[in-house]
Amino acid sequence: LWPATTLYLIESMQRRATFLRRAVQTLNLEHVDVIQARAEEVGRDPALRGSLDLVTSRSFGPPAVTVECAAPLLRTGGLLVVSEPPEGGPGRWPAHALEELGLGTPTAVRGGAGYVVLRQDAECPQRYPRRPGIPTKRPLS
């Protein structure tokens, strides 16, 4: 639908990344790149940092961890869409962490599946994301 668009699939585990590469090749998806790396590492890549219009994510950790890994990839005005558990809600998203990362107030969307949409209102500070594993060990609050 969007030939000028490149989609990046980020997966840290080799087995899963290999599966994704095979699926991309089998489906002949020309504008999809699989990156085998931790999200914290990808957020430091100058080629991708601050360049994406949209980041989608399953909630792979507490909200503060997810946003710290995603926000550095977004351009100002870009959107982050994160899946939410059935019991989730905007109260799960720490306001201080969102502000620190340049993200706006979360908007919860409910339907068959729930998700939260956040807008990158300001550039993410260069100090984020922190080194791999640190966001999980010491999440922003």
Short mmCIF file of C-alpha atoms in Angstrom, two decimals:
data_model
loop_
_atom_site.label_atom_id
_atom_site.label_comp_id
_atom_site.label_asym_id
_atom_site.label_seq_id
_atom_site.Cartn_x
_atom_site.Cartn_y
_atom_site.Cartn_z
CA LEU A 1 0.00 0.00 0.00
CA TRP A 2 2.85 2.39 0.81
CA PRO A 3 5.80 1.59 -1.47
CA ALA A 4 7.95 4.38 -0.02
CA THR A 5 7.55 2.98 3.49
CA THR A 6 9.99 0.66 5.23
CA LEU A 7 8.80 -1.48 8.12
CA TYR A 8 11.28 -2.60 10.75
CA LEU A 9 10.66 -5.71 12.84
CA ILE A 10 12.86 -5.67 15.94
CA GLU A 11 13.51 -8.95 17.71
CA SER A 12 16.37 -9.70 20.11
CA MET A 13 16.14 -13.50 20.05
CA GLN A 14 17.99 -15.15 17.16
CA ARG A 15 15.45 -17.96 16.67
CA ARG A 16 12.55 -15.53 16.36
CA ALA A 17 14.50 -13.13 14.14
CA THR A 18 15.40 -16.04 11.83
CA PHE A 19 11.72 -17.01 11.64
CA LEU A 20 10.76 -13.41 10.81
CA ARG A 21 13.42 -13.20 8.08
CA ARG A 22 12.11 -16.42 6.51
CA ALA A 23 8.53 -15.16 6.67
CA VAL A 24 9.51 -11.83 5.07
CA GLN A 25 11.36 -13.68 2.30
CA THR A 26 8.57 -16.24 1.76
CA LEU A 27 5.96 -13.49 1.54
CA ASN A 28 8.24 -11.42 -0.73
CA LEU A 29 7.88 -8.35 1.48
CA GLU A 30 10.35 -5.97 -0.14
CA HIS A 31 9.95 -3.08 2.29
CA VAL A 32 10.34 -5.02 5.53
CA ASP A 33 13.66 -5.27 7.39
CA VAL A 34 14.23 -7.56 10.36
CA ILE A 35 16.66 -6.20 12.94
CA GLN A 36 18.06 -8.67 15.43
CA ALA A 37 18.94 -6.50 18.42
CA ARG A 38 17.58 -5.31 21.71
CA ALA A 39 15.26 -2.33 21.48
CA GLU A 40 17.65 -0.30 23.66
CA GLU A 41 20.39 -0.80 21.05
CA VAL A 42 18.15 0.11 18.12
CA GLY A 43 17.12 3.31 19.91
CA ARG A 44 20.77 4.40 19.86
CA ASP A 45 21.23 3.70 16.12
CA PRO A 46 21.71 7.10 14.41
CA ALA A 47 20.06 5.78 11.23
CA LEU A 48 16.77 5.13 13.06
CA ARG A 49 16.80 7.41 16.10
CA GLY A 50 14.14 10.12 15.86
CA SER A 51 13.12 9.06 12.36
CA LEU A 52 9.99 6.93 12.62
CA ASP A 53 6.41 8.13 12.17
CA LEU A 54 4.90 5.13 13.94
CA VAL A 55 6.11 2.51 16.40
CA THR A 56 3.85 -0.36 17.37
CA SER A 57 4.65 -2.67 20.22
CA ARG A 58 3.27 -5.44 22.26
CA SER A 59 3.64 -4.53 25.89
CA PHE A 60 6.91 -6.42 26.49
CA GLY A 61 7.40 -5.05 29.98
CA PRO A 62 5.98 -2.46 32.34
CA PRO A 63 4.77 0.66 30.49
CA ALA A 64 7.81 2.69 31.58
CA VAL A 65 10.14 0.11 29.98
CA THR A 66 8.16 -0.03 26.74
CA VAL A 67 8.09 3.75 26.30
CA GLU A 68 11.78 4.16 27.12
CA CYS A 69 12.67 1.72 24.35
CA ALA A 70 10.22 3.16 21.79
CA ALA A 71 10.35 6.95 22.31
CA PRO A 72 13.92 7.40 20.98
CA LEU A 73 12.83 5.96 17.62
CA LEU A 74 9.97 8.40 17.09
CA ARG A 75 10.21 11.72 15.31
CA THR A 76 8.42 14.65 16.96
CA GLY A 77 4.75 14.19 16.10
CA GLY A 78 5.16 10.42 15.67
CA LEU A 79 2.85 7.92 17.35
CA LEU A 80 3.45 4.97 19.64
CA VAL A 81 0.74 2.31 19.72
CA VAL A 82 1.05 -0.32 22.45
CA SER A 83 -1.20 -3.31 23.08
CA GLU A 84 -2.87 -3.30 26.48
CA PRO A 85 -4.02 -6.13 28.71
CA PRO A 86 -7.78 -6.30 29.38
CA GLU A 87 -7.33 -4.80 32.85
CA GLY A 88 -5.02 -2.04 31.57
CA GLY A 89 -5.80 1.63 31.51
CA PRO A 90 -4.18 5.07 31.28
CA GLY A 91 -3.40 4.97 35.02
CA ARG A 92 -0.74 2.32 34.29
CA TRP A 93 1.35 4.84 32.35
CA PRO A 94 3.64 6.90 34.63
CA ALA A 95 3.12 10.58 33.80
CA HIS A 96 6.62 11.60 34.88
CA ALA A 97 8.27 9.00 32.62
CA LEU A 98 6.12 10.04 29.65
CA GLU A 99 7.00 13.69 30.17
CA GLU A 100 10.71 12.88 30.60
CA LEU A 101 10.71 11.00 27.27
CA GLY A 102 8.79 13.71 25.39
CA LEU A 103 5.56 11.72 25.13
CA GLY A 104 2.07 13.09 25.60
CA THR A 105 -0.86 11.77 27.60
CA PRO A 106 -1.90 8.22 26.66
CA THR A 107 -5.21 7.67 24.91
CA ALA A 108 -6.75 4.28 25.61
CA VAL A 109 -8.70 2.61 22.81
CA ARG A 110 -10.92 -0.34 23.62
CA GLY A 111 -12.63 -2.73 21.27
CA GLY A 112 -11.97 -6.43 20.72
CA ALA A 113 -8.41 -5.75 21.79
CA GLY A 114 -7.21 -2.74 23.71
CA TYR A 115 -4.30 -0.49 23.00
CA VAL A 116 -2.85 2.86 24.04
CA VAL A 117 -1.76 5.62 21.67
CA LEU A 118 0.90 8.14 22.70
CA ARG A 119 2.19 11.09 20.66
CA GLN A 120 5.85 12.13 20.68
CA ASP A 121 5.40 15.81 21.57
CA ALA A 122 9.10 16.62 22.00
CA GLU A 123 12.40 15.06 21.02
CA CYS A 124 13.48 12.24 23.32
CA PRO A 125 16.56 13.24 25.36
CA GLN A 126 19.84 11.70 24.16
CA ARG A 127 20.36 9.89 27.48
CA TYR A 128 17.53 7.49 26.56
CA PRO A 129 17.34 4.63 26.12
CA ARG A 130 19.71 3.61 28.82
CA ARG A 131 22.00 0.58 28.40
CA PRO A 132 20.37 -2.81 27.66
CA GLY A 133 18.67 -4.23 30.72
CA ILE A 134 18.72 -1.00 32.75
CA PRO A 135 15.17 0.12 31.84
CA THR A 136 13.85 -3.19 33.19
CA LYS A 137 16.02 -3.13 36.32
CA ARG A 138 15.29 0.53 37.11
CA PRO A 139 12.15 1.65 35.26
CA LEU A 140 11.39 5.36 35.07
CA SER A 141 8.58 6.35 37.42
#
